[in-house]
Short mmCIF file of C-alpha atoms and ligand atoms in Angstrom, two decimals:
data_model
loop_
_atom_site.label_atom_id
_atom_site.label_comp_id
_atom_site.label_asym_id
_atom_site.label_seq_id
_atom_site.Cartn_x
_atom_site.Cartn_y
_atom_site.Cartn_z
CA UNK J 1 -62.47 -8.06 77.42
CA UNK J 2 -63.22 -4.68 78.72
CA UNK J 3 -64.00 -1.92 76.59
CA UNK J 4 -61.55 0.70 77.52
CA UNK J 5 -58.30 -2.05 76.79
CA UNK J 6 -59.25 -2.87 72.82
CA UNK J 7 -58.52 -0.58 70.33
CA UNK J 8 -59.73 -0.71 66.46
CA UNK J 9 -57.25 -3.00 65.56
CA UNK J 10 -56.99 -5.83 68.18
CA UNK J 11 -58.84 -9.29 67.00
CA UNK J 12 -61.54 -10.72 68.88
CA UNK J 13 -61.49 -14.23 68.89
CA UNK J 14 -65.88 -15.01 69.17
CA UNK J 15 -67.17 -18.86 69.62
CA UNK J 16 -64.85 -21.12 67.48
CA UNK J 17 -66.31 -23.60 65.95
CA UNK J 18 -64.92 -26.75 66.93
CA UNK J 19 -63.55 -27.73 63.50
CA UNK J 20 -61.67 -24.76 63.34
CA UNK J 21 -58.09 -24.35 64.88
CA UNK J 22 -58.54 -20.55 65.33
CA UNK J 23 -61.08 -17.62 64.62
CA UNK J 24 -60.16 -14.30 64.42
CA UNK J 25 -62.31 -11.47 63.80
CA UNK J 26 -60.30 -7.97 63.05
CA UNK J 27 -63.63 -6.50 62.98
CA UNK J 28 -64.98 -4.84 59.60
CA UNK J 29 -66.51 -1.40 61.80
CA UNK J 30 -69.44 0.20 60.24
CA UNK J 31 -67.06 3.34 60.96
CA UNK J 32 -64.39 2.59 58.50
CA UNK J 33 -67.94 1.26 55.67
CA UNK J 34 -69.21 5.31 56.70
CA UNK J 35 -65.96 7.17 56.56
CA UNK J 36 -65.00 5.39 53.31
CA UNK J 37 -68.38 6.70 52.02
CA UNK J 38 -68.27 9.95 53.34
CA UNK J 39 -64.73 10.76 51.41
CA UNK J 40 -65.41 8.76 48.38
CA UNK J 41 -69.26 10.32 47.59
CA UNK J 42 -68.23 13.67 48.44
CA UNK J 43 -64.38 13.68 46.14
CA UNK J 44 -64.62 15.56 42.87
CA UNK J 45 -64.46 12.45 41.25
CA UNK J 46 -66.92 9.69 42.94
CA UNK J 47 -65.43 6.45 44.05
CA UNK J 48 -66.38 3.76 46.72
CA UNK J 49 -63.67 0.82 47.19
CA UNK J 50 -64.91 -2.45 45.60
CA UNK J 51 -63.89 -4.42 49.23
CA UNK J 52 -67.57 -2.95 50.35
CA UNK J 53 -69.19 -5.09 47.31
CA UNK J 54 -69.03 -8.46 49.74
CA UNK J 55 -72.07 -8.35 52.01
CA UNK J 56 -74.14 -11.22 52.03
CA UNK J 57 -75.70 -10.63 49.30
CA UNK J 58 -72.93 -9.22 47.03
CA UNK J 59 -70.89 -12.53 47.99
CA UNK J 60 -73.57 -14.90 46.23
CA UNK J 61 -73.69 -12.44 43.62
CA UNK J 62 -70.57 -12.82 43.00
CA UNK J 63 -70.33 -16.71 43.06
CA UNK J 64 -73.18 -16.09 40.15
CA UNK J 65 -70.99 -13.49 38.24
CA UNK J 66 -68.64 -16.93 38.39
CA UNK J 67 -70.58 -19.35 36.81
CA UNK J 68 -72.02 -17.11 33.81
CA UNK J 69 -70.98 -18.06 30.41
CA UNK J 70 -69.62 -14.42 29.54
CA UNK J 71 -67.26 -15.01 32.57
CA UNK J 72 -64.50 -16.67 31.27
CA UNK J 73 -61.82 -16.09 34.50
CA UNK J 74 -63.35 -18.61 37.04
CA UNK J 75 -63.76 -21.78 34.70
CA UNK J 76 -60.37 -21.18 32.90
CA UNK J 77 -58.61 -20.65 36.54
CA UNK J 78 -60.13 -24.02 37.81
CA UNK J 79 -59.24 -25.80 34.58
CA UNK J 80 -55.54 -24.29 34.73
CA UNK J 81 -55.56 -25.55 39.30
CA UNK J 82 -56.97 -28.89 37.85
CA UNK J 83 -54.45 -29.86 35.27
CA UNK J 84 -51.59 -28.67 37.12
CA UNK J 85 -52.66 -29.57 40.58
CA UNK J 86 -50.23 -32.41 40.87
CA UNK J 87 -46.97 -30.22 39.97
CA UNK J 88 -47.99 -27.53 42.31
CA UNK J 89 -49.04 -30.06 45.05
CA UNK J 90 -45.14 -30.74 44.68
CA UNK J 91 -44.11 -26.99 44.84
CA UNK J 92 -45.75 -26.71 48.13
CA UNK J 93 -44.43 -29.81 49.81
CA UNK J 94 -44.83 -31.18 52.64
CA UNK J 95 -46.44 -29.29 55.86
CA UNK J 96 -46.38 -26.56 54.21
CA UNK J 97 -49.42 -23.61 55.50
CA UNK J 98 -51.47 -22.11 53.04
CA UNK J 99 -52.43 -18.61 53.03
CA UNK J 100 -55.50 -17.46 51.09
CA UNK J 101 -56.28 -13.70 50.94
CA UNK J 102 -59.87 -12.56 50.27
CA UNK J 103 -61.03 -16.57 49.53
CA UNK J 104 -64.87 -15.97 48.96
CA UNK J 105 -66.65 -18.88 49.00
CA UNK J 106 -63.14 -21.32 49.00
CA UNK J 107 -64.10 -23.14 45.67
CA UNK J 108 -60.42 -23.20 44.00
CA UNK J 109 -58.64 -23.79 47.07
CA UNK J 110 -60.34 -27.87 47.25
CA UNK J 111 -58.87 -28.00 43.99
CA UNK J 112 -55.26 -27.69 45.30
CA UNK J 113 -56.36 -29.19 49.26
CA UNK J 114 -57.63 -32.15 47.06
CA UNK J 115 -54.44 -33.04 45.64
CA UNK J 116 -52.24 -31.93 48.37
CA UNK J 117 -52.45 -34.49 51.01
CA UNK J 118 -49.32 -33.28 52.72
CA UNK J 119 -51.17 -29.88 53.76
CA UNK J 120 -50.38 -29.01 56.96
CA UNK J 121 -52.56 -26.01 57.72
CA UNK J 122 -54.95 -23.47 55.59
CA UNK J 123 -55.40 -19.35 56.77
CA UNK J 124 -58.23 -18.19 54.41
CA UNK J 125 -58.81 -15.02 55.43
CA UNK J 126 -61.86 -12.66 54.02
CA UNK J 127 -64.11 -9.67 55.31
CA UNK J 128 -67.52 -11.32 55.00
CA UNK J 129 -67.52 -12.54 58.15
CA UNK J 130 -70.82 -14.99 57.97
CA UNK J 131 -70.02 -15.96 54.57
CA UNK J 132 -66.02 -16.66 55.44
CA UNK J 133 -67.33 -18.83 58.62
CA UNK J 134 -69.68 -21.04 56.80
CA UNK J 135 -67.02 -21.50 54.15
CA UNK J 136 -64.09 -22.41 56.42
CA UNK J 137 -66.33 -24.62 58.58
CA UNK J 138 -67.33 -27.07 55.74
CA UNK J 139 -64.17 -27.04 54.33
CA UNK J 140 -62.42 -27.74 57.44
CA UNK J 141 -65.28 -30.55 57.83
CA UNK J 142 -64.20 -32.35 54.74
CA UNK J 143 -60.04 -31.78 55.81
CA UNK J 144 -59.74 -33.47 59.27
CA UNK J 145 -56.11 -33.49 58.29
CA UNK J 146 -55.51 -30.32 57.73
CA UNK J 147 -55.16 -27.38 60.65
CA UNK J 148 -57.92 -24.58 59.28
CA UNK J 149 -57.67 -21.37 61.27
CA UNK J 150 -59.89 -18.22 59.37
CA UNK J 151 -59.24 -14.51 59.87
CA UNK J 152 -62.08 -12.27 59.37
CA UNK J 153 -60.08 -9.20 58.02
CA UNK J 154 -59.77 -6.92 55.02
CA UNK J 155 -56.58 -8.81 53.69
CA UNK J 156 -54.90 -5.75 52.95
CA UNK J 157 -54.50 -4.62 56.60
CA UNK J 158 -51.62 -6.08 59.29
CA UNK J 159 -52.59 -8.96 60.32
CA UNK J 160 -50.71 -11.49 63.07
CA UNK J 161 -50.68 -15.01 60.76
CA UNK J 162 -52.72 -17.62 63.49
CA UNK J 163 -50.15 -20.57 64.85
CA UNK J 164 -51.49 -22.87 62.23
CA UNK J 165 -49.25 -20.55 60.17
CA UNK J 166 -46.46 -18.97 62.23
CA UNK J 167 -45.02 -22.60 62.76
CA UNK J 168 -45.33 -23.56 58.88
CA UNK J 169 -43.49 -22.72 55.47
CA UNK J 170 -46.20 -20.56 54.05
CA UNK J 171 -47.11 -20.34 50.88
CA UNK J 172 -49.72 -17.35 49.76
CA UNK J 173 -52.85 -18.74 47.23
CA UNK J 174 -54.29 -15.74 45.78
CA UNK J 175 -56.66 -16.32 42.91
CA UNK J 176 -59.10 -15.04 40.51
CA UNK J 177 -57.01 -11.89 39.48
CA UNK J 178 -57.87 -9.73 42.87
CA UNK J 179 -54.49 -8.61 42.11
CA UNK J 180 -55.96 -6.96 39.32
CA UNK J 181 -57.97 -4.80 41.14
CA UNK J 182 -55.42 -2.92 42.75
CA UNK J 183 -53.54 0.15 41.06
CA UNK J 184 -50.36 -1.21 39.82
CA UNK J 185 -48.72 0.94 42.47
CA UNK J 186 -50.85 -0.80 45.17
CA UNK J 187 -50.45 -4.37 43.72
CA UNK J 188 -46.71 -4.33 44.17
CA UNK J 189 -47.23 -2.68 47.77
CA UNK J 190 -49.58 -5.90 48.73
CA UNK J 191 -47.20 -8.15 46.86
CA UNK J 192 -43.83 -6.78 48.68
CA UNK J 193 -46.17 -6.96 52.40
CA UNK J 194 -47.13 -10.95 51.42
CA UNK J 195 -44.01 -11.31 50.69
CA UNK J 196 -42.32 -10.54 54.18
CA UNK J 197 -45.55 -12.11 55.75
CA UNK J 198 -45.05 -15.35 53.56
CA UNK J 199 -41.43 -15.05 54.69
CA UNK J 200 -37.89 -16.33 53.06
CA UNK J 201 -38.73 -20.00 51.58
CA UNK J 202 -41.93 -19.49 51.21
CA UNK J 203 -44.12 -19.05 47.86
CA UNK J 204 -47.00 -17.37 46.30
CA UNK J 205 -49.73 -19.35 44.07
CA UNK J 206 -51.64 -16.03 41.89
CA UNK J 207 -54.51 -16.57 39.13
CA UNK J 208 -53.61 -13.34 36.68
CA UNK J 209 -56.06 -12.23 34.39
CA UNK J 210 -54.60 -11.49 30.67
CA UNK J 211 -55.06 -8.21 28.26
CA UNK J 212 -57.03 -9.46 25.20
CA UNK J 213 -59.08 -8.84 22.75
CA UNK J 214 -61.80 -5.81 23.90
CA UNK J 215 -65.05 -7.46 23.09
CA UNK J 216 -64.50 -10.62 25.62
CA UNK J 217 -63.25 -8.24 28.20
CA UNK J 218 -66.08 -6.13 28.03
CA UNK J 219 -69.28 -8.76 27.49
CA UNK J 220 -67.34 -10.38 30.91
CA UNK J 221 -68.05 -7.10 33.11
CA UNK J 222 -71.30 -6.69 31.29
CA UNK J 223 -73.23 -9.60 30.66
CA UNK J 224 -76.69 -10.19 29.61
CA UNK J 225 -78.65 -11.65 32.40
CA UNK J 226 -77.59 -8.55 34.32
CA UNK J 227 -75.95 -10.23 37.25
CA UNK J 228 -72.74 -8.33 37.40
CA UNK J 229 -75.04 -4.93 37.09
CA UNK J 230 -77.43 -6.21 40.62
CA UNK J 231 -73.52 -6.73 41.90
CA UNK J 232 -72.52 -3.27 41.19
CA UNK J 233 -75.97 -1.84 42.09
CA UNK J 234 -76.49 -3.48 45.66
CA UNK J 235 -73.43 -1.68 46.80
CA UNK J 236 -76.52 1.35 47.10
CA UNK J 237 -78.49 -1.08 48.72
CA UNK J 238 -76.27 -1.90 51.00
CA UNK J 239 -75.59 2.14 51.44
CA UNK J 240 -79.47 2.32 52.13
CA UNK J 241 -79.44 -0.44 54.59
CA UNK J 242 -75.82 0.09 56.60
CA UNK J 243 -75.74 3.29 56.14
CA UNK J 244 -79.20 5.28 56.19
CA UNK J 245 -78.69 5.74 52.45
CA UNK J 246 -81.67 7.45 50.22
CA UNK J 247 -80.36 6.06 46.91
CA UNK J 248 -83.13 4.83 44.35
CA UNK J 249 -80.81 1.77 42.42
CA UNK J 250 -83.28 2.46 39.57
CA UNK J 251 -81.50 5.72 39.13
CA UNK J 252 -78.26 4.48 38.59
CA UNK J 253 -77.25 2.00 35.79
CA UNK J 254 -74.65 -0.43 35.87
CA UNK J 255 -71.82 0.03 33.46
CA UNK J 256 -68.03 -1.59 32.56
CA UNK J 257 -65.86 -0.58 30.09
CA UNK J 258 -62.45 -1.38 28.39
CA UNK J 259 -59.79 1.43 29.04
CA UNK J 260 -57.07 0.52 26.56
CA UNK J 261 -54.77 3.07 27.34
CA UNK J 262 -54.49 2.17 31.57
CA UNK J 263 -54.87 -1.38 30.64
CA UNK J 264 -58.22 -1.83 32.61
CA UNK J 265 -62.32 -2.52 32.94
CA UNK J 266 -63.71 0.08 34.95
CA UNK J 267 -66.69 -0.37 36.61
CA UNK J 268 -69.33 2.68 37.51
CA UNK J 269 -72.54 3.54 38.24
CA UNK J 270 -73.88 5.91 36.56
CA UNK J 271 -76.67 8.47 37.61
CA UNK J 272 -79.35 8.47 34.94
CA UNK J 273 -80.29 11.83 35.82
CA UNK J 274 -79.66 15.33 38.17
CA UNK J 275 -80.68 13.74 41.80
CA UNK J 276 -80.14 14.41 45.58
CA UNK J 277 -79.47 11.30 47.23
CA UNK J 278 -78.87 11.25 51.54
CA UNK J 279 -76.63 9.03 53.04
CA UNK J 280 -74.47 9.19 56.72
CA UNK J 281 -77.17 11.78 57.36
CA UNK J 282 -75.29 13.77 54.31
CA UNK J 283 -76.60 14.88 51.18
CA UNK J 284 -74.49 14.05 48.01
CA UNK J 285 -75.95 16.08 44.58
CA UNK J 286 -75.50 14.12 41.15
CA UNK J 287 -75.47 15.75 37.78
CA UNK J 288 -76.99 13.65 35.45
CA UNK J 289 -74.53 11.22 34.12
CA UNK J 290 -71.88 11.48 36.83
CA UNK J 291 -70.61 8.33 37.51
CA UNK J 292 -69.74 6.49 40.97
CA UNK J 293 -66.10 4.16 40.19
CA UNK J 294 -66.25 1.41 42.28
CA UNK J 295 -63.61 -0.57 40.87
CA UNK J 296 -60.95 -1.20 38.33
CA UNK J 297 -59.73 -4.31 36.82
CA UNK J 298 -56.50 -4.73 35.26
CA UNK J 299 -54.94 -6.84 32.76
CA UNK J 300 -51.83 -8.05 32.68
CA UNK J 301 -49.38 -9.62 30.10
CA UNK J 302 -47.03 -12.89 31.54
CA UNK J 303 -44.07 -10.58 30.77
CA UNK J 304 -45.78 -7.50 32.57
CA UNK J 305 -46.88 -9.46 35.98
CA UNK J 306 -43.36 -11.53 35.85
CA UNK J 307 -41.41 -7.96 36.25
CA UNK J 308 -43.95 -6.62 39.10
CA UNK J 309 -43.85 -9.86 40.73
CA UNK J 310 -39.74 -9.68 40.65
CA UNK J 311 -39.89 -5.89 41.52
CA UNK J 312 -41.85 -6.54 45.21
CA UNK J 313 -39.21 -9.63 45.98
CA UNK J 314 -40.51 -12.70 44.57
CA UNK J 315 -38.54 -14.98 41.93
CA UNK J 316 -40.64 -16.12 39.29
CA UNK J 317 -40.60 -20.05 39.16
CA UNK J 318 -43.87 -21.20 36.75
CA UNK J 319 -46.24 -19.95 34.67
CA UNK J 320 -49.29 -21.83 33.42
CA UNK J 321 -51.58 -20.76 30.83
CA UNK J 322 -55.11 -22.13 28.87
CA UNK J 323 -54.36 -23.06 25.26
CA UNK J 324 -56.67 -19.53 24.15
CA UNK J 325 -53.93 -17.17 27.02
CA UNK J 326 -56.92 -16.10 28.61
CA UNK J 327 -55.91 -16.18 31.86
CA UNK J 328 -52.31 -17.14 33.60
CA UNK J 329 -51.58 -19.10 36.93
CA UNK J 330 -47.90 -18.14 38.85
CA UNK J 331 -46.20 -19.90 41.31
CA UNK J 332 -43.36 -17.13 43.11
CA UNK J 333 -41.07 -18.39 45.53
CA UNK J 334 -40.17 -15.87 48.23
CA UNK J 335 -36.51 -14.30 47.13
N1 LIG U 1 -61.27 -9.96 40.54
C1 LIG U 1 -62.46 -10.02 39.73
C2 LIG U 1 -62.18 -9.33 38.40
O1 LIG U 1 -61.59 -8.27 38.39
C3 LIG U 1 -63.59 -9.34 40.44
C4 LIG U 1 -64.84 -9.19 39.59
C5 LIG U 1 -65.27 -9.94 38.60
C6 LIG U 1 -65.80 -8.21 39.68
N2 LIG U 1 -66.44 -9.51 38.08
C7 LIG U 1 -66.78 -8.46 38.72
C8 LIG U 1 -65.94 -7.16 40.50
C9 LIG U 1 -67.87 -7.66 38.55
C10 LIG U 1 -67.04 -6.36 40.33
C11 LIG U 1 -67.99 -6.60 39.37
O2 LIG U 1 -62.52 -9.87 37.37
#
């Protein structure tokens, strides 16, 4: 395509490979990583959105921060899609398209493709690119049946649904609490936008992560082999590498904690001491102890999600929880 006819926001659609029905690429631009930078390093209050976490290396991080022991989401989340796979096999019927936003690696979704046989198609859509192809491909690999189509996007942004979709009841699968890591105000805006993308008669499938007591919530963001600090902390290496950064990680520590009163973890990085660090061929000055938020995650209770979920257009249908309420699975229908 020439140049001068594509602007930021048209798809590219690269090689497919030939298990896939459709891939689309909106393009993650090293623009929108710098700008995002720029503004969020040089705010009063330091802050980098936690989408820029998934690089290559920050998405097998994260499948480690999964499997640790102190991580109690992922296991409880594939326990709760395991027992109840059957009954929401049923909820989704027959041909129906599923719609995965920001799938990772797509462990939890074989959970549901396994006992759904009547799948007609499956949109996972995520912005690491490499990681989301590889993903899609062997999933698709092990699903003949099932019309796989993967956008490379960050979910949050417009997005045309592939045919695989448009022609199907769709049905949104959004696990592992993402949902959490949105301000509230933000959550309902991505839940009311799913909503008209899912469209009348279709549903939502979300993995909501419950308030409890402080000490589990906090040795899950902080736990002892130190893999969810190298997760936090390679967001400066990835600075240094994309982005011409200066930062020394050794400088910063990782650290999560409980804020009762908002209802959330937050995660920083913390400057150990006064430095000068360059980055976008910009100098950004820490005092010592200033802190860098890259993300927030909040809890929910059943009662709290069930009122935003009604508020951005969805009617509530099912909850399922673990016998300890860790952590609660939804299935919405589209109102
Ligand atoms: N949605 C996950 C959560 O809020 C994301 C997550 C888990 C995460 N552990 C993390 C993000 C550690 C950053 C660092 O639980």
């Amino acid at each position: 395509m020439p140049r001068e006819t594509r602007d930021t926001v048209s798809p590219t659609v690269p090689d497919i490979p030939e298990v896939l029905a459709d891939f689309i690429d909106y393009g993650h631009d090293a623009d929108t990583f710098q700008h995002d930078v720029i503004t969020g390093l040089g705010a009063a209050r330091k802050a980098i959105p936690p989408k820029y976490f998934y690089d290559e290396r920050g998405s097998r991080l994260f499948d480690a921060i999964c499997a640790l022991p102190e991580y109690y989401p992922t296991r409880t989340e594939v326990a709760l899609l395991r027992a109840h796979a059957a009954e929401i096999a049923a909820l989704l019927g027959s041909d129906a398209c599923l719609v995965e936003f920001g799938c990772g690696s797509l462990t939890k979704v074989r959970v549901l493709l396994d006992a759904a046989p009547d799948l007609g198609g499956f949109i996972p859509i995520d912005i690491s690119r490499e990681h989301l192809l590889a993903s899609a491909v062997s999933l698709a690999a092990d699903h003949p049946g099932v019309e796989v189509a993967a956008v490379c996007a960050d979910f949050t942004q417009p997005i045309t649904l592939p045919p695989a979709a448009a022609r199907r009841r769709r049905v949104g699968f959004f696990p592992g609490s993402t949902i959490g890591n949105f301000e509230p105000r933000d959550a309902l805006a991505f839940l009311r936008t799913a909503a008209r993308q899912l469209g009348t008669g279709g549903g939502m499938v979300i993995g909501v992560d419950l308030v409890k007591d402080a000490e589990v919530l906090r040795a899950a963001y902080n736990d002892s082999r130190g893999v969810t600090a190298a997760f936090n902390l390679n967001l400066l290496s990835r600075i240094n590498r994309e982005l011409s950064g200066s930062f020394e990680p050794r400088h910063f520590r990782h650290e999560a904690v409980w804020n009762a009163d908002d209802s959330r973890i937050e995660m920083h990085l913390i400057s150990r001491r006064a430095q000068r660090v360059h980055a976008c061929g910009r100098s950004f000055a820490f005092a010592e102890a200033e802190t860098i938020h890259t993300e927030n995650s909040y809890k929910y209770t059943v009662e709290g999600f069930k009122a935003l979920a009604e508020q951005a257009g969805f009617a509530h249908r099912r909850v399922w929880m673990d016998g300890d309420g860790l952590f609660s699975l939804h299935y919405l229908d589209v109102a």
